[in-house]
Short mmCIF file of C-alpha atoms in Angstrom, two decimals:
data_model
loop_
_atom_site.label_atom_id
_atom_site.label_comp_id
_atom_site.label_asym_id
_atom_site.label_seq_id
_atom_site.Cartn_x
_atom_site.Cartn_y
_atom_site.Cartn_z
CA UNK A 10 -3.68 6.07 -34.13
CA UNK A 11 -1.70 6.34 -30.93
CA UNK A 12 0.53 3.76 -29.35
CA UNK A 13 0.54 4.28 -25.63
CA UNK A 14 3.38 3.55 -23.25
CA UNK A 15 1.57 0.37 -22.32
CA UNK A 16 2.01 -0.75 -25.93
CA UNK A 17 -1.68 -0.64 -26.88
CA UNK A 18 -2.64 0.98 -30.13
CA UNK A 19 -5.88 2.90 -29.86
CA UNK A 20 -7.52 5.28 -32.28
CA UNK A 21 -9.04 7.72 -29.82
CA UNK A 22 -11.07 9.53 -32.46
CA UNK A 23 -12.79 6.22 -33.19
CA UNK A 24 -13.37 5.75 -29.47
CA UNK A 25 -15.05 9.16 -29.42
CA UNK A 26 -17.25 8.08 -32.32
CA UNK A 27 -18.63 5.30 -30.11
CA UNK A 28 -20.45 8.01 -28.13
CA UNK A 29 -23.57 9.15 -29.98
CA UNK A 30 -24.09 12.31 -27.93
CA UNK A 31 -20.67 13.63 -28.94
CA UNK A 32 -21.49 13.19 -32.60
CA UNK A 33 -24.99 14.59 -32.46
CA UNK A 34 -24.48 17.77 -30.43
CA UNK A 35 -22.84 20.80 -31.97
CA UNK A 36 -21.84 21.33 -35.54
CA UNK A 37 -19.18 19.56 -37.59
CA UNK A 38 -16.92 22.59 -37.09
CA UNK A 39 -17.66 22.85 -33.41
CA UNK A 40 -18.40 19.55 -31.75
CA UNK A 41 -19.29 19.35 -28.10
CA UNK A 42 -16.05 19.30 -26.13
CA UNK A 43 -17.28 17.43 -23.07
CA UNK A 44 -14.92 18.07 -20.16
CA UNK A 45 -17.16 17.24 -17.22
CA UNK A 46 -16.75 13.49 -16.90
CA UNK A 47 -15.79 13.79 -13.22
CA UNK A 48 -19.45 14.72 -12.66
CA UNK A 49 -20.90 12.09 -14.97
CA UNK A 50 -19.60 10.37 -18.09
CA UNK A 51 -21.18 9.99 -21.48
CA UNK A 52 -22.34 6.51 -22.58
CA UNK A 53 -21.15 4.52 -25.57
CA UNK A 54 -23.65 3.20 -28.10
CA UNK A 55 -23.11 -0.31 -26.76
CA UNK A 56 -24.31 0.60 -23.26
CA UNK A 57 -27.31 2.54 -24.55
CA UNK A 58 -28.21 -0.40 -26.80
CA UNK A 59 -27.86 -2.88 -23.93
CA UNK A 60 -30.31 -0.95 -21.76
CA UNK A 61 -32.69 -0.57 -24.70
CA UNK A 62 -32.41 -4.28 -25.48
CA UNK A 63 -33.03 -5.18 -21.86
CA UNK A 64 -36.39 -3.39 -21.88
CA UNK A 65 -37.32 -4.81 -25.27
CA UNK A 66 -36.30 -8.41 -24.72
CA UNK A 67 -35.61 -9.25 -21.08
CA UNK A 68 -37.56 -6.96 -18.77
CA UNK A 69 -39.15 -8.70 -15.77
CA UNK A 70 -38.62 -8.55 -12.05
CA UNK A 71 -35.67 -10.64 -10.96
CA UNK A 72 -35.32 -13.44 -8.39
CA UNK A 73 -38.10 -15.87 -7.55
CA UNK A 74 -39.75 -15.58 -10.96
CA UNK A 75 -40.18 -19.12 -12.27
CA UNK A 76 -40.86 -18.11 -15.86
CA UNK A 77 -38.15 -17.85 -18.50
CA UNK A 78 -38.13 -14.08 -18.80
CA UNK A 79 -37.54 -13.50 -15.09
CA UNK A 80 -34.82 -16.15 -15.07
CA UNK A 81 -33.11 -14.45 -18.00
CA UNK A 82 -33.31 -11.04 -16.30
CA UNK A 83 -31.92 -12.56 -13.11
CA UNK A 84 -29.09 -14.26 -14.98
CA UNK A 85 -28.10 -11.01 -16.74
CA UNK A 86 -28.26 -9.03 -13.51
CA UNK A 87 -26.04 -11.54 -11.74
CA UNK A 88 -23.70 -11.72 -14.73
CA UNK A 89 -23.22 -7.94 -14.40
CA UNK A 90 -22.28 -8.48 -10.76
CA UNK A 91 -19.63 -11.00 -11.86
CA UNK A 92 -18.25 -8.55 -14.43
CA UNK A 93 -17.95 -5.77 -11.86
CA UNK A 94 -16.29 -8.15 -9.39
CA UNK A 95 -13.80 -9.17 -12.03
CA UNK A 96 -13.18 -5.53 -12.98
CA UNK A 97 -11.96 -4.57 -9.49
CA UNK A 98 -10.59 -8.05 -8.73
CA UNK A 99 -12.99 -8.76 -5.87
CA UNK A 100 -12.51 -12.21 -4.34
CA UNK A 101 -16.19 -13.02 -4.89
CA UNK A 102 -19.16 -11.49 -6.74
CA UNK A 103 -20.96 -11.66 -3.39
CA UNK A 104 -18.78 -8.72 -2.36
CA UNK A 105 -20.51 -6.52 -4.94
CA UNK A 106 -23.64 -4.67 -3.78
CA UNK A 107 -25.54 -2.78 -6.45
CA UNK A 108 -26.67 0.67 -5.32
CA UNK A 109 -27.58 3.89 -7.12
CA UNK A 110 -24.31 5.76 -6.74
CA UNK A 111 -21.25 6.39 -4.57
CA UNK A 112 -23.26 8.47 -2.13
CA UNK A 113 -25.66 5.61 -1.46
CA UNK A 114 -22.78 3.16 -1.09
CA UNK A 115 -21.08 5.30 1.57
CA UNK A 116 -24.33 5.95 3.41
CA UNK A 117 -24.95 2.21 3.39
CA UNK A 118 -21.66 1.60 5.21
CA UNK A 119 -22.28 4.46 7.65
CA UNK A 120 -25.79 3.30 8.48
CA UNK A 121 -24.97 -0.40 8.84
CA UNK A 122 -21.34 -1.06 9.76
CA UNK A 123 -21.07 2.39 11.29
CA UNK A 124 -24.16 2.23 13.47
CA UNK A 125 -23.17 -1.19 14.75
CA UNK A 126 -19.49 -0.51 15.43
CA UNK A 127 -19.09 3.18 16.20
CA UNK A 128 -19.80 4.26 19.75
CA UNK A 129 -19.48 7.38 21.88
CA UNK A 130 -15.99 8.82 21.90
CA UNK A 131 -14.78 6.75 18.93
CA UNK A 132 -12.69 8.56 16.34
CA UNK A 133 -13.62 8.69 12.64
CA UNK A 134 -11.04 10.09 10.21
CA UNK A 135 -11.87 11.85 6.96
CA UNK A 136 -9.78 14.23 4.86
CA UNK A 137 -9.93 17.90 3.93
CA UNK A 138 -10.28 16.89 0.27
CA UNK A 139 -13.28 14.61 0.65
CA UNK A 140 -16.41 15.10 -1.43
CA UNK A 141 -19.45 15.96 0.68
CA UNK A 142 -20.66 12.40 0.06
CA UNK A 143 -17.71 11.07 2.05
CA UNK A 144 -18.07 13.72 4.76
CA UNK A 145 -21.72 14.24 5.55
CA UNK A 146 -22.62 10.55 6.14
CA UNK A 147 -19.81 10.43 8.76
CA UNK A 148 -20.95 13.73 10.29
CA UNK A 149 -24.45 12.28 10.68
CA UNK A 150 -23.04 9.11 12.23
CA UNK A 151 -20.70 11.01 14.56
CA UNK A 152 -23.55 13.19 15.74
CA UNK A 153 -25.84 10.24 16.33
CA UNK A 154 -23.20 8.26 18.21
CA UNK A 155 -21.44 11.16 19.88
CA UNK A 156 -18.26 10.06 18.10
CA UNK A 157 -15.36 12.33 17.16
CA UNK A 158 -14.63 13.36 13.60
CA UNK A 159 -11.20 14.62 12.50
CA UNK A 160 -9.93 15.55 9.05
CA UNK A 161 -6.46 14.81 7.70
CA UNK A 162 -4.94 18.07 6.50
CA UNK A 163 -3.64 18.71 3.00
CA UNK A 164 -0.58 20.61 1.86
CA UNK A 165 -0.73 23.76 -0.26
CA UNK A 166 -0.11 21.60 -3.32
CA UNK A 167 -3.27 19.66 -2.55
CA UNK A 168 -1.81 16.36 -1.37
CA UNK A 169 -2.59 14.65 1.90
CA UNK A 170 -0.31 15.52 4.80
CA UNK A 171 0.79 11.98 5.67
CA UNK A 172 2.52 13.11 8.86
CA UNK A 173 -0.77 14.49 10.08
CA UNK A 174 -2.39 11.20 9.09
CA UNK A 175 0.16 9.37 11.24
CA UNK A 176 -0.57 11.67 14.18
CA UNK A 177 -4.29 11.05 13.88
CA UNK A 178 -3.83 7.30 13.38
CA UNK A 179 -1.85 7.23 16.64
CA UNK A 180 -5.12 8.17 18.35
CA UNK A 181 -6.60 4.84 17.27
CA UNK A 182 -9.52 5.72 14.95
CA UNK A 183 -12.22 3.08 14.36
CA UNK A 184 -12.73 4.13 10.76
CA UNK A 185 -10.77 5.96 8.08
CA UNK A 186 -12.56 7.35 5.00
CA UNK A 187 -10.69 8.98 2.14
CA UNK A 188 -10.95 9.59 -1.61
CA UNK A 189 -8.71 7.46 -3.83
CA UNK A 190 -8.65 10.41 -6.25
CA UNK A 191 -9.81 13.93 -5.36
CA UNK A 192 -12.72 15.02 -7.55
CA UNK A 193 -11.69 18.66 -7.23
CA UNK A 194 -7.90 18.51 -7.53
CA UNK A 195 -7.25 15.22 -9.32
CA UNK A 196 -4.81 14.24 -6.57
CA UNK A 197 -4.16 10.48 -6.58
CA UNK A 198 -3.77 9.50 -2.96
CA UNK A 199 -1.38 6.68 -1.99
CA UNK A 200 -4.30 4.36 -1.22
CA UNK A 201 -2.36 1.17 -0.49
CA UNK A 202 -0.08 2.97 1.96
CA UNK A 203 -2.95 4.75 3.72
CA UNK A 204 -4.91 1.51 4.01
CA UNK A 205 -1.92 -0.39 5.39
CA UNK A 206 -1.25 2.28 8.00
CA UNK A 207 -4.93 2.50 8.92
CA UNK A 208 -5.11 -1.28 9.35
CA UNK A 209 -1.98 -1.20 11.51
CA UNK A 210 -3.82 1.33 13.66
CA UNK A 211 -6.81 -1.02 13.91
CA UNK A 212 -9.18 0.96 11.67
CA UNK A 213 -11.60 -0.15 8.99
CA UNK A 214 -11.12 1.74 5.72
CA UNK A 215 -13.73 3.17 3.36
CA UNK A 216 -12.32 4.26 0.00
CA UNK A 217 -14.28 6.69 -2.17
CA UNK A 218 -13.41 5.28 -5.58
CA UNK A 219 -15.76 7.49 -7.61
CA UNK A 220 -12.85 9.17 -9.43
CA UNK A 221 -10.41 6.25 -9.53
CA UNK A 222 -12.33 3.15 -10.61
CA UNK A 223 -13.47 4.74 -13.92
CA UNK A 224 -9.99 6.01 -14.79
CA UNK A 225 -7.26 3.59 -13.68
CA UNK A 226 -6.72 -0.03 -12.72
CA UNK A 227 -8.10 -0.62 -9.22
CA UNK A 228 -7.51 -3.97 -7.51
CA UNK A 229 -9.34 -4.20 -4.19
CA UNK A 230 -7.32 -7.21 -3.05
CA UNK A 231 -4.00 -5.55 -3.80
CA UNK A 232 -5.20 -2.41 -2.02
CA UNK A 233 -6.68 -4.49 0.82
CA UNK A 234 -9.62 -2.03 0.92
CA UNK A 235 -12.38 -2.92 3.36
CA UNK A 236 -14.98 -0.95 1.44
CA UNK A 237 -14.80 0.74 -1.95
CA UNK A 238 -17.64 2.90 -3.26
CA UNK A 239 -18.03 3.98 -6.87
CA UNK A 240 -20.58 5.17 -9.42
CA UNK A 241 -21.47 3.36 -12.62
CA UNK A 242 -22.62 6.57 -14.25
CA UNK A 243 -19.11 8.03 -14.00
CA UNK A 244 -17.64 5.00 -15.83
CA UNK A 245 -19.73 4.93 -19.02
CA UNK A 246 -22.62 3.11 -17.32
CA UNK A 247 -26.22 4.28 -16.89
CA UNK A 248 -27.26 6.81 -14.28
CA UNK A 249 -28.71 4.95 -11.33
CA UNK A 250 -25.96 2.34 -11.32
CA UNK A 251 -23.47 2.35 -8.47
CA UNK A 252 -21.47 -0.16 -6.50
CA UNK A 253 -20.42 -0.86 -2.97
CA UNK A 254 -17.59 -3.34 -2.69
CA UNK A 255 -17.13 -4.77 0.81
CA UNK A 256 -15.02 -7.62 2.14
CA UNK A 257 -17.30 -10.61 2.55
CA UNK A 258 -16.37 -11.06 6.21
CA UNK A 259 -17.43 -7.46 6.91
CA UNK A 260 -20.60 -7.54 4.83
CA UNK A 261 -21.72 -10.78 6.51
CA UNK A 262 -21.49 -9.15 9.93
CA UNK A 263 -23.55 -6.13 8.95
CA UNK A 264 -27.25 -5.50 9.62
CA UNK A 265 -29.49 -4.53 6.68
CA UNK A 266 -29.57 -1.00 5.24
CA UNK A 267 -33.18 -0.74 4.09
CA UNK A 268 -35.93 -3.22 4.88
CA UNK A 269 -38.27 -4.69 2.29
CA UNK A 270 -38.60 -7.36 -0.31
CA UNK A 271 -35.60 -9.28 -1.53
CA UNK A 272 -33.47 -8.73 1.59
CA UNK A 273 -35.16 -11.21 3.90
CA UNK A 274 -34.87 -14.90 4.66
CA UNK A 275 -38.04 -15.36 6.67
CA UNK A 276 -40.65 -12.80 7.74
CA UNK A 277 -43.27 -13.07 10.44
CA UNK A 278 -45.52 -10.21 11.49
CA UNK A 279 -43.25 -9.01 14.24
CA UNK A 280 -39.74 -10.01 13.16
CA UNK A 281 -37.63 -11.17 10.26
CA UNK A 282 -34.31 -12.78 9.47
CA UNK A 283 -32.02 -11.52 6.77
CA UNK A 284 -31.02 -12.83 3.39
CA UNK A 285 -27.43 -13.65 2.59
CA UNK A 286 -25.01 -11.07 1.27
CA UNK A 287 -25.35 -9.19 -1.06
CA UNK A 288 -29.19 -9.54 -1.33
CA UNK A 289 -29.42 -8.33 2.29
CA UNK A 290 -28.41 -4.87 1.07
CA UNK A 291 -30.54 -4.76 -2.06
CA UNK A 292 -34.06 -4.27 -0.69
CA UNK A 293 -36.80 -3.78 -3.24
CA UNK A 294 -36.62 -4.03 -7.00
CA UNK A 295 -33.15 -2.99 -8.09
CA UNK A 296 -32.32 -0.98 -11.18
CA UNK A 297 -31.80 -4.15 -13.21
CA UNK A 298 -31.42 -2.61 -16.65
CA UNK A 299 -28.91 -0.10 -15.31
CA UNK A 300 -26.83 -2.83 -13.66
CA UNK A 301 -26.80 -4.75 -16.92
CA UNK A 302 -25.73 -1.57 -18.71
CA UNK A 303 -22.93 -1.15 -16.18
CA UNK A 304 -21.72 -4.66 -16.97
CA UNK A 305 -21.48 -3.69 -20.63
CA UNK A 306 -19.64 -0.48 -19.71
CA UNK A 307 -17.13 -2.57 -17.76
CA UNK A 308 -16.61 -4.82 -20.79
CA UNK A 309 -16.09 -1.75 -22.95
CA UNK A 310 -13.46 -0.32 -20.59
CA UNK A 311 -11.73 -3.70 -20.35
CA UNK A 312 -11.68 -3.78 -24.13
CA UNK A 313 -9.55 -0.62 -24.10
CA UNK A 314 -7.66 -1.66 -20.97
CA UNK A 315 -7.56 0.40 -17.80
CA UNK A 316 -3.79 0.96 -18.08
CA UNK A 317 -4.42 2.42 -21.51
CA UNK A 318 -7.28 4.60 -20.24
CA UNK A 319 -5.02 5.97 -17.54
CA UNK A 320 -2.21 6.53 -20.04
CA UNK A 321 -4.52 8.43 -22.41
CA UNK A 322 -5.79 10.73 -19.67
CA UNK A 323 -2.26 11.28 -18.43
CA UNK A 324 -1.26 12.33 -21.94
CA UNK A 325 -4.16 14.81 -22.20
CA UNK A 326 -3.48 16.14 -18.71
CA UNK A 327 0.21 16.70 -19.51
CA UNK A 328 -0.71 18.58 -22.67
CA UNK A 329 -3.38 20.63 -20.94
CA UNK A 330 -1.17 21.54 -17.98
CA UNK A 331 1.59 22.75 -20.29
CA UNK A 332 -0.72 24.89 -22.33
CA UNK A 333 -2.85 26.20 -19.47
CA UNK A 334 0.26 27.55 -17.77
CA UNK A 335 0.49 29.99 -20.68
CA UNK A 336 -2.95 31.48 -20.00
CA UNK A 337 -2.45 34.82 -18.21
CA UNK A 338 -3.76 34.94 -14.65
CA UNK A 339 -4.38 31.22 -14.31
CA UNK A 340 -3.86 29.49 -10.97
CA UNK A 341 -3.74 25.73 -11.37
CA UNK A 342 -4.62 23.74 -8.29
CA UNK A 343 -3.45 20.26 -7.38
CA UNK A 344 -0.18 18.37 -7.69
CA UNK A 345 2.28 19.13 -10.50
CA UNK A 346 3.64 15.60 -10.76
CA UNK A 347 1.64 13.63 -13.34
CA UNK A 348 2.18 10.42 -11.35
CA UNK A 349 0.14 11.96 -8.55
CA UNK A 350 -2.61 13.43 -10.64
CA UNK A 351 -5.58 12.05 -12.55
CA UNK A 352 -7.28 13.76 -15.51
CA UNK A 353 -8.86 16.53 -13.46
CA UNK A 354 -7.81 20.18 -13.86
CA UNK A 355 -9.11 22.70 -11.38
CA UNK A 356 -8.14 26.34 -11.73
CA UNK A 357 -9.04 29.95 -11.18
CA UNK A 358 -8.57 32.62 -13.81
CA UNK A 359 -7.58 35.95 -12.32
CA UNK A 360 -10.58 37.66 -10.75
CA UNK A 361 -13.00 36.18 -13.24
CA UNK A 362 -15.69 34.22 -11.44
CA UNK A 363 -15.63 30.51 -12.33
CA UNK A 364 -19.28 30.66 -13.38
CA UNK A 365 -18.41 33.36 -15.88
CA UNK A 366 -15.47 31.29 -17.14
CA UNK A 367 -17.73 28.26 -17.56
CA UNK A 368 -20.43 30.35 -19.24
CA UNK A 369 -17.95 31.73 -21.77
CA UNK A 370 -16.62 28.23 -22.47
CA UNK A 371 -20.21 27.10 -22.91
CA UNK A 372 -20.63 29.72 -25.62
CA UNK A 373 -17.81 27.85 -27.41
CA UNK A 374 -19.59 24.52 -26.84
CA UNK A 375 -17.04 23.46 -24.24
CA UNK A 376 -18.67 21.86 -21.18
CA UNK A 377 -16.81 22.29 -17.88
CA UNK A 378 -18.00 22.52 -14.29
CA UNK A 379 -17.70 25.55 -12.05
CA UNK A 380 -18.41 25.79 -8.35
CA UNK A 381 -17.29 24.15 -5.14
CA UNK A 382 -17.54 20.61 -6.60
CA UNK A 383 -19.23 19.39 -3.41
CA UNK A 384 -15.99 20.17 -1.55
CA UNK A 385 -16.70 23.32 0.45
CA UNK A 386 -14.14 22.54 3.20
CA UNK A 387 -11.49 22.03 0.51
CA UNK A 388 -12.37 25.35 -1.16
CA UNK A 389 -12.06 27.07 2.23
CA UNK A 390 -8.65 25.44 2.75
CA UNK A 391 -7.46 26.61 -0.68
CA UNK A 392 -8.83 30.11 -0.09
CA UNK A 393 -11.15 30.10 -3.10
CA UNK A 394 -14.93 30.42 -3.34
CA UNK A 395 -15.09 28.15 -6.35
CA UNK A 396 -12.99 26.83 -9.21
CA UNK A 397 -13.47 25.95 -12.84
CA UNK A 398 -12.85 22.25 -13.44
CA UNK A 399 -12.13 20.38 -16.66
CA UNK A 400 -11.95 16.59 -16.52
CA UNK A 401 -11.01 14.02 -19.16
CA UNK A 402 -12.15 10.58 -20.20
CA UNK A 403 -11.68 8.07 -23.01
CA UNK A 404 -13.63 10.11 -25.56
CA UNK A 405 -11.54 13.26 -25.18
CA UNK A 406 -8.98 14.06 -27.83
CA UNK A 407 -6.28 16.68 -28.38
CA UNK A 408 -8.81 18.98 -30.03
CA UNK A 409 -10.72 19.24 -26.74
CA UNK A 410 -7.58 20.59 -25.05
CA UNK A 411 -7.20 23.14 -27.87
CA UNK A 412 -10.80 24.23 -27.42
CA UNK A 413 -10.41 24.58 -23.66
CA UNK A 414 -7.26 26.66 -24.00
CA UNK A 415 -8.63 28.96 -26.70
CA UNK A 416 -11.86 29.40 -24.73
CA UNK A 417 -9.88 30.52 -21.71
CA UNK A 418 -7.92 33.00 -23.82
CA UNK A 419 -11.25 34.37 -25.01
CA UNK A 420 -12.49 34.68 -21.42
CA UNK A 421 -9.32 36.57 -20.58
CA UNK A 422 -9.83 38.88 -23.55
CA UNK A 423 -13.46 39.59 -22.67
CA UNK A 424 -12.66 40.53 -19.10
CA UNK A 425 -9.25 42.10 -19.70
CA UNK A 426 -10.26 45.49 -21.10
CA UNK B 27 -20.73 36.23 -30.95
CA UNK B 28 -24.10 37.96 -31.13
CA UNK B 29 -25.94 35.87 -28.54
CA UNK B 30 -23.19 36.12 -25.94
CA UNK B 31 -24.14 36.62 -22.34
CA UNK B 32 -21.15 38.91 -22.06
CA UNK B 33 -22.21 41.77 -24.30
CA UNK B 34 -20.47 45.10 -23.90
CA UNK B 35 -23.44 46.59 -22.03
CA UNK B 36 -23.23 43.89 -19.36
CA UNK B 37 -19.46 44.08 -19.12
CA UNK B 38 -19.63 47.85 -18.84
CA UNK B 39 -21.90 47.58 -15.79
CA UNK B 40 -19.61 44.92 -14.34
CA UNK B 41 -16.47 46.99 -14.81
CA UNK B 42 -18.03 50.37 -13.98
CA UNK B 43 -20.86 49.60 -11.60
CA UNK B 44 -23.40 52.40 -11.04
CA UNK B 45 -24.37 53.35 -7.50
CA UNK B 46 -21.75 51.12 -5.99
CA UNK B 47 -21.10 51.61 -2.30
CA UNK B 48 -23.01 51.82 0.96
CA UNK B 49 -25.22 54.43 2.65
CA UNK B 50 -24.77 55.22 6.34
CA UNK B 51 -27.37 55.65 7.59
CA UNK B 52 -29.89 54.05 5.27
CA UNK B 53 -33.62 53.55 5.65
CA UNK B 54 -33.41 49.98 4.41
CA UNK B 55 -30.40 47.68 4.30
CA UNK B 56 -30.46 44.07 3.30
CA UNK B 57 -27.93 41.52 2.11
CA UNK B 58 -28.08 37.96 0.84
CA UNK B 59 -26.01 35.35 -0.94
CA UNK B 60 -26.55 33.06 -3.88
CA UNK B 61 -25.21 29.70 -2.74
CA UNK B 62 -24.74 28.49 -6.33
CA UNK B 63 -22.03 31.00 -7.21
CA UNK B 64 -21.25 32.39 -3.79
CA UNK B 65 -22.45 35.80 -5.00
CA UNK B 66 -23.01 38.34 -2.24
CA UNK B 67 -25.02 41.54 -2.60
CA UNK B 68 -26.02 44.22 -0.13
CA UNK B 69 -28.40 47.02 -1.02
CA UNK B 70 -28.84 50.26 0.97
CA UNK B 71 -31.87 52.49 0.26
CA UNK B 72 -32.78 55.98 1.37
CA UNK B 73 -36.33 57.17 0.91
CA UNK B 74 -38.47 60.20 1.72
CA UNK B 75 -41.42 57.88 2.26
CA UNK B 76 -42.60 58.08 -1.34
CA UNK B 77 -39.56 57.92 -3.56
CA UNK B 78 -36.20 56.21 -3.55
CA UNK B 79 -33.94 59.17 -2.93
CA UNK B 80 -30.65 57.27 -2.95
CA UNK B 81 -29.62 53.69 -3.46
CA UNK B 82 -26.28 51.82 -3.37
CA UNK B 83 -25.19 48.23 -3.77
CA UNK B 84 -22.07 46.42 -2.67
CA UNK B 85 -20.85 42.85 -2.75
CA UNK B 86 -18.95 40.49 -4.97
CA UNK B 87 -19.58 37.62 -7.29
CA UNK B 88 -19.99 36.65 -10.90
CA UNK B 89 -20.30 39.27 -13.63
CA UNK B 90 -23.99 38.54 -14.14
CA UNK B 91 -24.95 39.11 -10.50
CA UNK B 92 -22.92 42.31 -10.22
CA UNK B 93 -23.94 43.76 -13.60
CA UNK B 94 -27.59 42.97 -12.97
CA UNK B 95 -27.42 44.72 -9.59
CA UNK B 96 -25.84 47.76 -11.22
CA UNK B 97 -28.54 47.85 -13.91
CA UNK B 98 -31.17 47.53 -11.20
CA UNK B 99 -29.73 50.55 -9.40
CA UNK B 100 -30.30 52.65 -12.51
CA UNK B 101 -33.84 51.34 -12.74
CA UNK B 102 -34.81 52.33 -9.20
CA UNK B 103 -32.83 55.46 -8.33
CA UNK B 104 -35.30 58.32 -7.89
CA UNK B 105 -38.36 56.16 -8.65
CA UNK B 106 -41.52 56.04 -6.48
CA UNK B 107 -41.45 53.18 -4.00
CA UNK B 108 -44.70 51.77 -5.38
CA UNK B 109 -43.13 51.41 -8.79
CA UNK B 110 -40.01 49.87 -7.35
CA UNK B 111 -42.12 47.30 -5.52
CA UNK B 112 -43.77 46.42 -8.83
CA UNK B 113 -40.53 45.65 -10.68
CA UNK B 114 -40.74 42.06 -11.89
CA UNK B 115 -38.23 39.46 -13.00
CA UNK B 116 -39.32 40.14 -16.57
CA UNK B 117 -38.69 43.89 -16.18
CA UNK B 118 -35.13 43.26 -15.06
CA UNK B 119 -34.51 40.62 -17.75
CA UNK B 120 -35.64 43.10 -20.36
CA UNK B 121 -33.16 45.67 -19.11
CA UNK B 122 -30.39 43.06 -19.06
CA UNK B 123 -31.13 42.25 -22.68
CA UNK B 124 -29.10 39.02 -22.76
CA UNK B 125 -30.36 35.44 -22.59
CA UNK B 126 -30.23 34.23 -18.97
CA UNK B 127 -30.29 30.45 -18.63
CA UNK B 128 -32.18 28.82 -15.76
CA UNK B 129 -28.85 28.03 -14.10
CA UNK B 130 -27.86 31.71 -13.99
CA UNK B 131 -31.30 33.14 -13.09
CA UNK B 132 -30.45 33.27 -9.38
CA UNK B 133 -27.31 35.28 -10.20
CA UNK B 134 -29.28 37.76 -12.30
CA UNK B 135 -32.07 38.13 -9.73
CA UNK B 136 -30.00 38.39 -6.56
CA UNK B 137 -29.93 42.19 -6.53
CA UNK B 138 -33.69 42.44 -7.06
CA UNK B 139 -34.31 39.84 -4.38
CA UNK B 140 -32.19 41.77 -1.90
CA UNK B 141 -33.77 45.11 -2.82
CA UNK B 142 -37.29 43.78 -2.31
CA UNK B 143 -36.30 42.08 0.92
CA UNK B 144 -35.03 45.45 2.13
CA UNK B 145 -38.23 47.24 1.17
CA UNK B 146 -40.61 44.60 2.49
CA UNK B 147 -38.46 43.55 5.42
CA UNK B 148 -38.59 39.89 4.41
CA UNK B 149 -37.01 38.11 1.42
CA UNK B 150 -39.43 37.24 -1.39
CA UNK B 151 -39.55 33.63 -2.55
CA UNK B 152 -37.74 33.04 -5.83
CA UNK B 153 -41.05 32.31 -7.57
CA UNK B 154 -42.65 35.60 -6.60
CA UNK B 155 -39.96 37.80 -8.12
#
């Protein structure tokens, strides 16, 4: 039982027991230490049961069905939208578009808002620490429109160079895209400040929230974000559930993303008019069961409290940083200050290749990720080919930190001789 | 740990690679990368037309890619070209003697892929190894 700084008392071992996969894999002596939640999270029993129950009791296509089952499915799908809106404090559930993942959400903005508003010579800003999913869609758009793309630099510590941001903002970009939290370094960027400055410069702002929304309180109205993209599967929800938040005024002015059923008002053979927001952006049958599962995941996280989630991960990160510094040859990347860092630990271990480090940890039933983390420009900037990355979530406990540290000592021993 | 990927035999090849270096001139030279790990391997081959008379590899990357390339060098040095061409994925895996997961197969096979590309002049597809 742990009382966090926010005053909540949570038994984190009991939280872990809510996740069936963590109980079923590995032996009693050596449970699975799952440290790859930045890639995708595990799912609590409650979410798994909700998806199962949906297919057993509620499954039918939504909207326009006049029979009870379809109405129930529709009601649950829309209730999930309300829950997600509430979770990020959106002004209206109509500002929530269900998509498959963060990547789809960002591509949606690039292909709709972007194609309508970006023209030749316009400037689009990204950052050196963006995930490929918040780089490549803008590269495609810039190429199509003959627009300019510039990246805000980072410092050696892995934080955004805000002076460089100011310089680039002075050039009057149309759009600024940045990650709220870096998936590779864990850096928490000063989102509210960046958004305010970008707005002052006349830009629209797209926030990649894939690594922030699951791990800390995020309030889109307080941030004044124009768009926020995040993935349900990284926040205890089913794979295939993702969200685009957009300000209603912006969404209403946007053309459709994909054409098809569900997104139209009236169709004739040669032209159509579009449905209201958000249906306009949800062509075809959505992943209804997954959206409903996401709603349950949101309830679960709210039950713990996002301040408490953040506090727990901060605790684990502090412990891990202290103990990892004792591993010979380790180079820890990202900011030192725990206020500026989420529960993501990226490092290199001497000359040992990250894939070898991860493979040795795997032999100890510790799951971490190794590679470029979909951030090749960032790896180039840091002068590394790849890193090993451990990331925390609600189901991680002190023992997982112990296992990570002892696994790294073993890797050192294997390669030392 | 008996089923470890990092058995002493593998680590020995990683730490003390056989036939490491380059040949100038060489009859065949080829190099390639494994985008998963960023492994890089170059293989230089000298031949009298029938046999591999000398072979060297160079590059960098994970222990599996480098150890497997070193083991491959021992397999092919001095062998007839026809036999070298016939070396399969299974042959190399047998020599490695450790369990290679699907995720690491490209690491383990990079040296063989590069060697065959050098001999044939074009890289083989991953499936044909």
